[in-house]
PDB file of C-alpha atoms in Angstrom:
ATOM      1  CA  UNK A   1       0.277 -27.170   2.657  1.00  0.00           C
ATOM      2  CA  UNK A   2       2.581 -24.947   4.318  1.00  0.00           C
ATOM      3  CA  UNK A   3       4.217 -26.319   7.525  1.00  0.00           C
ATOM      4  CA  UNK A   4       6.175 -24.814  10.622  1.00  0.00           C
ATOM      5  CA  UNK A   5       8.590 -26.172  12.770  1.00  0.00           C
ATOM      6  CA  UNK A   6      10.183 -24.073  16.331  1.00  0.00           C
ATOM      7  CA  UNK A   7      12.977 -26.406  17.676  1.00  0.00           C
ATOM      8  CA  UNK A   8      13.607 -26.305  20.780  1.00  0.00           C
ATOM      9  CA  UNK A   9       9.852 -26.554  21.857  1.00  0.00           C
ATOM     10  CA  UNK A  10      11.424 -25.281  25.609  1.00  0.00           C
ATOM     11  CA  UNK A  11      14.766 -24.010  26.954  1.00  0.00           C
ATOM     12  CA  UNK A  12      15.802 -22.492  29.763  1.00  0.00           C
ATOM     13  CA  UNK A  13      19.017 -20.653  30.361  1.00  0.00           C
ATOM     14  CA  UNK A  14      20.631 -18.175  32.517  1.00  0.00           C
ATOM     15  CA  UNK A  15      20.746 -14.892  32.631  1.00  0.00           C
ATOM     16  CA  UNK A  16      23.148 -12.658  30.286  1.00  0.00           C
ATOM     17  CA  UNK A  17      23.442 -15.743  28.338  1.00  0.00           C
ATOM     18  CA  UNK A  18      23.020 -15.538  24.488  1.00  0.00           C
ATOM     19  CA  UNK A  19      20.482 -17.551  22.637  1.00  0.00           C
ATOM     20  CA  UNK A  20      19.348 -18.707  19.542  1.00  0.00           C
ATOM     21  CA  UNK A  21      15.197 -20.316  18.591  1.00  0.00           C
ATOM     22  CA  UNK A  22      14.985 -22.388  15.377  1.00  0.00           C
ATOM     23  CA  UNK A  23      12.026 -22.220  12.887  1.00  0.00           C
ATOM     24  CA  UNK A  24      11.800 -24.226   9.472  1.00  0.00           C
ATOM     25  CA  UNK A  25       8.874 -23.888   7.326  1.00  0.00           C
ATOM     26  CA  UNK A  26       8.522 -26.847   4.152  1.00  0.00           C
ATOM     27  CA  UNK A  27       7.102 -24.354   1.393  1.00  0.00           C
ATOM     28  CA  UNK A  28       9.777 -21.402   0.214  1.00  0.00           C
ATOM     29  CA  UNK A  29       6.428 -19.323  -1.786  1.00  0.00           C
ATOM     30  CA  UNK A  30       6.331 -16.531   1.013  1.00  0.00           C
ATOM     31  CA  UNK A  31       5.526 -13.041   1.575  1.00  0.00           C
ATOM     32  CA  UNK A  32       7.153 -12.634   4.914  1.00  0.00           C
ATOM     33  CA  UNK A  33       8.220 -14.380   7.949  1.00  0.00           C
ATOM     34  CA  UNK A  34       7.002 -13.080  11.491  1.00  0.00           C
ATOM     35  CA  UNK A  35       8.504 -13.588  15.119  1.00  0.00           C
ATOM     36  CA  UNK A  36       6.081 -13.085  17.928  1.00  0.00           C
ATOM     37  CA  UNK A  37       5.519 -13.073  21.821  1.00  0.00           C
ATOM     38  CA  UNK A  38       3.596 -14.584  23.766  1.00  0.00           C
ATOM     39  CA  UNK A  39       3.602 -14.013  27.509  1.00  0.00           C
ATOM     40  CA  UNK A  40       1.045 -16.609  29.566  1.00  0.00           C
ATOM     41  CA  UNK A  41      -2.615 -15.829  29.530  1.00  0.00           C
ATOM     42  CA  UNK A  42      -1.879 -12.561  27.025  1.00  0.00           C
ATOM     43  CA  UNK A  43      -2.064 -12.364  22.966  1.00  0.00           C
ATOM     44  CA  UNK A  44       0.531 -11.875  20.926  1.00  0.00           C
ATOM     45  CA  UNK A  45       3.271  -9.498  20.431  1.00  0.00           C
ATOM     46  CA  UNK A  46       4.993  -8.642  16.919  1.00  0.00           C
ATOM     47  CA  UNK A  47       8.933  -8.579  17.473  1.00  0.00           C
ATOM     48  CA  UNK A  48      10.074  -8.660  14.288  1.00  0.00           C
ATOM     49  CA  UNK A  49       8.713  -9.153  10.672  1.00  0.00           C
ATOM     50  CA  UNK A  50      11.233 -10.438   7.603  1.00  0.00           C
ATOM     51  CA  UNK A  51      10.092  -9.486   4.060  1.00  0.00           C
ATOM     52  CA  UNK A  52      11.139 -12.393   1.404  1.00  0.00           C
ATOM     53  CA  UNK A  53      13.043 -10.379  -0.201  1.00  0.00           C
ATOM     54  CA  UNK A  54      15.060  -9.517   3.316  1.00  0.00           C
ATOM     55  CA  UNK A  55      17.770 -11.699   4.713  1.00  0.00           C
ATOM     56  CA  UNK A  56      17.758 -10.229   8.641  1.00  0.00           C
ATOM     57  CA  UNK A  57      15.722  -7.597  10.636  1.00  0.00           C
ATOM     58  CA  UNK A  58      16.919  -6.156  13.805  1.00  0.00           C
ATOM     59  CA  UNK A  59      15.636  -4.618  16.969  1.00  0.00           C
ATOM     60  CA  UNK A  60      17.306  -3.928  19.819  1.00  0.00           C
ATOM     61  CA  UNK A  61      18.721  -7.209  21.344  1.00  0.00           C
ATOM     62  CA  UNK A  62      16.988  -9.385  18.795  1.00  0.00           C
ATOM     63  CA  UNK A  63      18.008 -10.464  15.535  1.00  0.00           C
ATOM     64  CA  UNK A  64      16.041 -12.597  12.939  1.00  0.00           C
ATOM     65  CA  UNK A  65      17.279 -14.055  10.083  1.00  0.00           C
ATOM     66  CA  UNK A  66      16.003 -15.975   6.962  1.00  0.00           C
ATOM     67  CA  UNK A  67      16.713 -18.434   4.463  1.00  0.00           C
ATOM     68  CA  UNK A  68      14.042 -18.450   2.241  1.00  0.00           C
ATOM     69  CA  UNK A  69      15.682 -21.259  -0.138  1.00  0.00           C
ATOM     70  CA  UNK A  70      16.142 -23.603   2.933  1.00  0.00           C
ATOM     71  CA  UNK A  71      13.196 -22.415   4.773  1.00  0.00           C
ATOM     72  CA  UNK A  72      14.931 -21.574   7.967  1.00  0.00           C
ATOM     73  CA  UNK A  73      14.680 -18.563  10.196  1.00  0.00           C
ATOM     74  CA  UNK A  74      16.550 -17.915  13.622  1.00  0.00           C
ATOM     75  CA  UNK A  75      15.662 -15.318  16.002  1.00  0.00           C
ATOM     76  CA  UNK A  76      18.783 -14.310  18.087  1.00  0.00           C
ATOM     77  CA  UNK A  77      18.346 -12.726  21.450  1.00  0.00           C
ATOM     78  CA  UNK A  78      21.647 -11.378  23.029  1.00  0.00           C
ATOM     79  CA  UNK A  79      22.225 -10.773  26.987  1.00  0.00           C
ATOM     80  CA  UNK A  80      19.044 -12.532  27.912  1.00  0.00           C
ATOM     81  CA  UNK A  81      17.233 -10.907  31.002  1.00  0.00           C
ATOM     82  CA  UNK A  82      14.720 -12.347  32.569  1.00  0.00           C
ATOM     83  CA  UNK A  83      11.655 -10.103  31.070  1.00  0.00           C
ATOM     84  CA  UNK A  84      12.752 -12.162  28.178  1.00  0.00           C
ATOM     85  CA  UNK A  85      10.716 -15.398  29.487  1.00  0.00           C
ATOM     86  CA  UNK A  86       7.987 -15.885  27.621  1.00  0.00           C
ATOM     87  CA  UNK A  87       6.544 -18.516  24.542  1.00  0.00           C
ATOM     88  CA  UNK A  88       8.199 -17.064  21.042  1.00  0.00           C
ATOM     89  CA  UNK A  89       6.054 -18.471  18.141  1.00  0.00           C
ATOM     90  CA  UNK A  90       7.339 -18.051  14.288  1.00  0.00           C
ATOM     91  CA  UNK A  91       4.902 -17.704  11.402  1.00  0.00           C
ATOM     92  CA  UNK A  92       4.857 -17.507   7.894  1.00  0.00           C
ATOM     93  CA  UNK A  93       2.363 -15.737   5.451  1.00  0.00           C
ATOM     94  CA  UNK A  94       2.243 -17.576   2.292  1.00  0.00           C
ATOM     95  CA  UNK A  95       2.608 -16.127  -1.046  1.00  0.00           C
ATOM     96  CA  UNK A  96      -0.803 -15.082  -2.492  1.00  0.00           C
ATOM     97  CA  UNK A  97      -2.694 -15.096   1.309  1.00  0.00           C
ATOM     98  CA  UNK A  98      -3.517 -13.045   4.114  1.00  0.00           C
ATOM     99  CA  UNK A  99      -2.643 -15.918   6.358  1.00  0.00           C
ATOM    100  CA  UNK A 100      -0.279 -16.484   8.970  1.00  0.00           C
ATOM    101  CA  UNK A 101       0.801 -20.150   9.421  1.00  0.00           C
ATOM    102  CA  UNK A 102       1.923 -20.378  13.114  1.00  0.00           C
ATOM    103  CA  UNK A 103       4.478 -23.327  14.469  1.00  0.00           C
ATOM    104  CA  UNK A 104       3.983 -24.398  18.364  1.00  0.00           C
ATOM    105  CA  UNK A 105       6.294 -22.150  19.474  1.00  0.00           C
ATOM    106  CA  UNK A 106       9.578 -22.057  21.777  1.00  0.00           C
ATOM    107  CA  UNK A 107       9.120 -21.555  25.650  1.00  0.00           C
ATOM    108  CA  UNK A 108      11.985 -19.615  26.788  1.00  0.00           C
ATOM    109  CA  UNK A 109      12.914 -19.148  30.451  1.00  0.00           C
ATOM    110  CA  UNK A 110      15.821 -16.843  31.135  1.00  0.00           C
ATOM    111  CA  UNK A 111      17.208 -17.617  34.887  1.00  0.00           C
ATOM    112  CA  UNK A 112      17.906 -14.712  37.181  1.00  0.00           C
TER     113      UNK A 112
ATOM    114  CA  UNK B   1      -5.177   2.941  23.470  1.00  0.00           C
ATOM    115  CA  UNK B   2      -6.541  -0.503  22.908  1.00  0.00           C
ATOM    116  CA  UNK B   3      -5.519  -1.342  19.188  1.00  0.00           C
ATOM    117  CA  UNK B   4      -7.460  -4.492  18.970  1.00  0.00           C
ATOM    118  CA  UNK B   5      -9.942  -5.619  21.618  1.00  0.00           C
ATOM    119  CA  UNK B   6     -12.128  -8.645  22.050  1.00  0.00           C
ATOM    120  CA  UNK B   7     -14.717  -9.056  24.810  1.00  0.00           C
ATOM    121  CA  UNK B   8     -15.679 -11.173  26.459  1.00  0.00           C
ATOM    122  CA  UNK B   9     -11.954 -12.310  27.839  1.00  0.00           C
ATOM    123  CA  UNK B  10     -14.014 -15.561  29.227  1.00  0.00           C
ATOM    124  CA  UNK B  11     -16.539 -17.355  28.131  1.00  0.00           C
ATOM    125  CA  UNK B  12     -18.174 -20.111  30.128  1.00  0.00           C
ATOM    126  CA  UNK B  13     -21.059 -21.683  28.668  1.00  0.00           C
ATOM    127  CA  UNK B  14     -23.047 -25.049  28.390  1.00  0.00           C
ATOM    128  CA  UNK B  15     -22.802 -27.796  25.253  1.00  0.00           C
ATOM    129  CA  UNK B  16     -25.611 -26.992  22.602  1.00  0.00           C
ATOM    130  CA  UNK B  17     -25.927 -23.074  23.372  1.00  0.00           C
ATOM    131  CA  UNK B  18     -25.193 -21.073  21.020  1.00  0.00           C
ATOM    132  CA  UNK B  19     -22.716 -17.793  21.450  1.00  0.00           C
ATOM    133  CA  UNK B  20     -20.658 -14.490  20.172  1.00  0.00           C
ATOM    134  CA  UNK B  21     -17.243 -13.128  20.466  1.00  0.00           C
ATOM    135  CA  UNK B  22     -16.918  -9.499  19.580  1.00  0.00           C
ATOM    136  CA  UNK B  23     -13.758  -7.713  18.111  1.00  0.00           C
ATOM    137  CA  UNK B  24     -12.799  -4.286  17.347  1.00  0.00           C
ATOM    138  CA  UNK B  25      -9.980  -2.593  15.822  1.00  0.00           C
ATOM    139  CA  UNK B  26      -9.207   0.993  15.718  1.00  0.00           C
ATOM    140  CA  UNK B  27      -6.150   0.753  13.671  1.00  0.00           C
ATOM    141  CA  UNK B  28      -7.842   1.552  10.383  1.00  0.00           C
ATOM    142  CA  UNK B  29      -6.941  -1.645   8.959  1.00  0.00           C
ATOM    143  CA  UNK B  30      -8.912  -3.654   6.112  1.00  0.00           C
ATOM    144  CA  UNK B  31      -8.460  -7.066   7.013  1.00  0.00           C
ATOM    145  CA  UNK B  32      -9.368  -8.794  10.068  1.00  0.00           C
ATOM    146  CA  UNK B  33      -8.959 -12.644  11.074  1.00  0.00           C
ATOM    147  CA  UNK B  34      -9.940 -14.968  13.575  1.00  0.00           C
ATOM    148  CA  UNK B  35      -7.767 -17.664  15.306  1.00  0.00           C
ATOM    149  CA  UNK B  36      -8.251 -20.500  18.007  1.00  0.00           C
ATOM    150  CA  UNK B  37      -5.128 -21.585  20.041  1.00  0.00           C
ATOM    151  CA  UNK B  38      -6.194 -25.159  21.442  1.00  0.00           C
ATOM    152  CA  UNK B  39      -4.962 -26.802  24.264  1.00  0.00           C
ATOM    153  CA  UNK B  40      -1.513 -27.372  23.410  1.00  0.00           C
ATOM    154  CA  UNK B  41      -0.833 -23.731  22.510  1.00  0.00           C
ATOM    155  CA  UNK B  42      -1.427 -24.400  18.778  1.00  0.00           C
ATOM    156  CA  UNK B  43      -2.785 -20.952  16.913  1.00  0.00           C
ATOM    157  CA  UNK B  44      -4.233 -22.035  14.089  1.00  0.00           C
ATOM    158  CA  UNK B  45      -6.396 -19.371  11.626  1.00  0.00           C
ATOM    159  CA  UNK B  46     -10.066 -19.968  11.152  1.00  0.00           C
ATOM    160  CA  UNK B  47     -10.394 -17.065   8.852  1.00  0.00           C
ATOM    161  CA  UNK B  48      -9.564 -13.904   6.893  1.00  0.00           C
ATOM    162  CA  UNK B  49     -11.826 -11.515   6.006  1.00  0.00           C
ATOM    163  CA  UNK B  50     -11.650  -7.795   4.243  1.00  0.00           C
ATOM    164  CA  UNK B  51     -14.395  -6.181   2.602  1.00  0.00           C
ATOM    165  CA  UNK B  52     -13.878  -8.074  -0.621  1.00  0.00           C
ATOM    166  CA  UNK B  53     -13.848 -11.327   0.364  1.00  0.00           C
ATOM    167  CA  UNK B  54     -13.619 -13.956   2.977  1.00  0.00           C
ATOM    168  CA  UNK B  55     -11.670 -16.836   3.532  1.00  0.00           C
ATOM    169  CA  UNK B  56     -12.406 -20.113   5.325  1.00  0.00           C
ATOM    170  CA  UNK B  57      -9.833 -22.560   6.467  1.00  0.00           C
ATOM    171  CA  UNK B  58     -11.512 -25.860   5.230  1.00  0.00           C
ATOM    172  CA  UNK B  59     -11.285 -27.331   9.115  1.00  0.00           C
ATOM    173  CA  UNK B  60     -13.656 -25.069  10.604  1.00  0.00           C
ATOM    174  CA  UNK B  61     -16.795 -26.394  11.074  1.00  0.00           C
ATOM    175  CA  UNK B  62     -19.825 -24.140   9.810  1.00  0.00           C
ATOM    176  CA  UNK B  63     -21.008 -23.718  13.563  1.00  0.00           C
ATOM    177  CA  UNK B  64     -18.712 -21.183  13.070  1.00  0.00           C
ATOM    178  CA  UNK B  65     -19.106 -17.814  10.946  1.00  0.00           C
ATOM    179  CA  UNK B  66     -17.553 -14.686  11.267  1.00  0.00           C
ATOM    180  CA  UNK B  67     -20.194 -11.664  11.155  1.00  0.00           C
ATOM    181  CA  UNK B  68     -18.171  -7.828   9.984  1.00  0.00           C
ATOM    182  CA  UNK B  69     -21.143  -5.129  10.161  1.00  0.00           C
ATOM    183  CA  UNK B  70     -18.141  -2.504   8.989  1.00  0.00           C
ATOM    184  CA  UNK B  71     -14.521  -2.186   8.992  1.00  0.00           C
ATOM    185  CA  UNK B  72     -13.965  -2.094  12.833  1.00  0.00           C
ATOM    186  CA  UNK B  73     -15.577  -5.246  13.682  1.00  0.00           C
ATOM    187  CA  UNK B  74     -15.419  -9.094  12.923  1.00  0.00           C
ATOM    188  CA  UNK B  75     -17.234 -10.793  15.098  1.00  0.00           C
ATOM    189  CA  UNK B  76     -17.464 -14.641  15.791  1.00  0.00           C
ATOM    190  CA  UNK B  77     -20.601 -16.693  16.462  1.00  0.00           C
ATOM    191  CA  UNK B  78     -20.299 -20.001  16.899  1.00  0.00           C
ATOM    192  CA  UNK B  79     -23.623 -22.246  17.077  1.00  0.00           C
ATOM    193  CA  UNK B  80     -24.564 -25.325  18.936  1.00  0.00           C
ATOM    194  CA  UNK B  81     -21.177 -25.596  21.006  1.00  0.00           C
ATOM    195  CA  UNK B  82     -19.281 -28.935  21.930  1.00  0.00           C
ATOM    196  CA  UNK B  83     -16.735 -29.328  24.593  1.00  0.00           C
ATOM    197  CA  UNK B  84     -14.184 -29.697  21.652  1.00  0.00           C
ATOM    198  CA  UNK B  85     -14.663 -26.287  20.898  1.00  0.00           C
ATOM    199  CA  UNK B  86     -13.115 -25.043  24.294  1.00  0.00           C
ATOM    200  CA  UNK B  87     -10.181 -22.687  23.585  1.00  0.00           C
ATOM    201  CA  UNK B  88      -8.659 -19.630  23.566  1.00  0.00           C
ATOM    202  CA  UNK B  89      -9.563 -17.179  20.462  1.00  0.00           C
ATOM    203  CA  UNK B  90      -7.862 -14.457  19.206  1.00  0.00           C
ATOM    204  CA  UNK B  91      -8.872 -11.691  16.885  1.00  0.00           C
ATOM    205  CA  UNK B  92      -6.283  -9.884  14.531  1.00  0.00           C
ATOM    206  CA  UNK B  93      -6.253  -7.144  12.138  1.00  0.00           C
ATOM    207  CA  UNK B  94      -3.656  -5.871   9.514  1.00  0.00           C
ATOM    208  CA  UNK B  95      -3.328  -3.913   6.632  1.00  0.00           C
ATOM    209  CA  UNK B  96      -3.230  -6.249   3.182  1.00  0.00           C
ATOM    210  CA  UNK B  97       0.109  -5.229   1.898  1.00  0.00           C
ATOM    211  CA  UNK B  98       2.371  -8.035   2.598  1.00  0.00           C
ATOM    212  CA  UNK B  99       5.059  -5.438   4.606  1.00  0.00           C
ATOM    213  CA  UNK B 100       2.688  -4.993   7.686  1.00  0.00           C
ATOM    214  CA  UNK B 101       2.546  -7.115  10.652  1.00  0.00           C
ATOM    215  CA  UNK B 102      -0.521  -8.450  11.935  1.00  0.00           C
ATOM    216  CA  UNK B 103      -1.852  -7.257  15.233  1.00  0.00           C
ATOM    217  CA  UNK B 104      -3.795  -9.332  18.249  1.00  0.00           C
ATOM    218  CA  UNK B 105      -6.333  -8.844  20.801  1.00  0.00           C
ATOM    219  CA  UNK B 106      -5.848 -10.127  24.126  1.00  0.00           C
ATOM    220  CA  UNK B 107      -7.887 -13.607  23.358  1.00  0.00           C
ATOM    221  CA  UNK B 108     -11.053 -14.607  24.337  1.00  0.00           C
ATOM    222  CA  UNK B 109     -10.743 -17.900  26.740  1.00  0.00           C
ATOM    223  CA  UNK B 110     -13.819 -19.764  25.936  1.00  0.00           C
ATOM    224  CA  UNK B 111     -14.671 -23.354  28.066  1.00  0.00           C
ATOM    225  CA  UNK B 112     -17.697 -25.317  27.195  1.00  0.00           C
ATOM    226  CA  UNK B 113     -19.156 -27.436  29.800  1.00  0.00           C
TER     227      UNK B 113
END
């Protein structure tokens, strides 16, 4: 069974600062690895989707990486501005499955 | 446009009654899913469907069952409520390929009294 782990669960940091969110997942067989948004009382928001295949995706400030063979990702987020301040959940979809397995997410706050 | 929407956005009922979440997509997209996000923030998928087949995660109780009448819709009725059941539900629709990101409704808060 297919497992997801976001360290920290919360940070908060200042703004311009660069940061980094952790995710580790215990079973290597997957399709793709997802970072999403969450801002309170909204749904989520795709950021950035890895292919296992794929070692880093890109979009604007944000970087993700992936190890599939130590099943790690990071998702980078450079000059942090306040808009930034939200919960960022990580989730994998398992080889063979429609299904996204979510961790409990990371809830940034970026410090004006 | 509203890619995926769910209605109601809250739900406040009474333990016992029975009740229905709607979702739509206008994506064109063949799979659609259900999840609930519990109290701790925990999104956890209740199920998958397309129109070949649907997929239960073994922890949902059959109270609940998703209802598609076509593509565009998966609905969620959930029978005889209990105050455990008192979250926040999302719908979410993608295509099947494994390159496309899925895509989520707003949530539906639901609170059982």
């Amino acid at each position: 069974k297919q497992e997801v782990t976001q360290i920290p669960a919360a940070l908060s940091v200042p703004e311009g600062e660069n940061l980094v969110l952790n995710c580790s997942f215990t079973d290597s067989a997957i399709y793709n690895l997802q970072w999403f948004r969450q801002d309170p009382g909204k749904g989520l928001t795709s950021l950035l989707l890895i292919q296992s295949s794929q070692r880093e995706q890109t979009s604007g400030r944000l970087n993700a990486s992936l190890d599939k063979s130590s099943g790690r990702s990071t998702l980078y987020i450079a000059a942090s501005q306040p808009g930034d301040s939200a919960t960022y959940l990580c989730a994998v979809r398992g080889a063979g499955s429609y299904q996204l397995t979510f961790g409990k997410g990371t809830k940034l706050s970026v410090i004006p | 446009d509203t890619a995926v929407s769910q209605t109601p956005k809250y739900l406040v009922t009474q333990m016992g009654n029975d009740k229905s979440i709607k979702c739509e997509q206008n994506l064109g997209h063949d799979t659609m899913y259900w999840y609930k996000q519990d109290s701790k923030k925990f999104l956890k998928i209740m199920f998958s469907y397309n129109n070949k087949e649907l997929i239960i995660n073994e922890t949902v109780p059959n109270r609940f069952s998703p209802k598609s009448p076509d593509k565009a819709h998966l609905n969620l009725h959930i029978n005889s409520l209990e105050l455990g059941d008192s979250a926040v539900y999302f719908c979410a629709s993608s295509l099947p390929e494994s390159t496309d990101t899925q895509y989520f409704g707003p949530g539906t808060r639901l609170t059982v009294l």
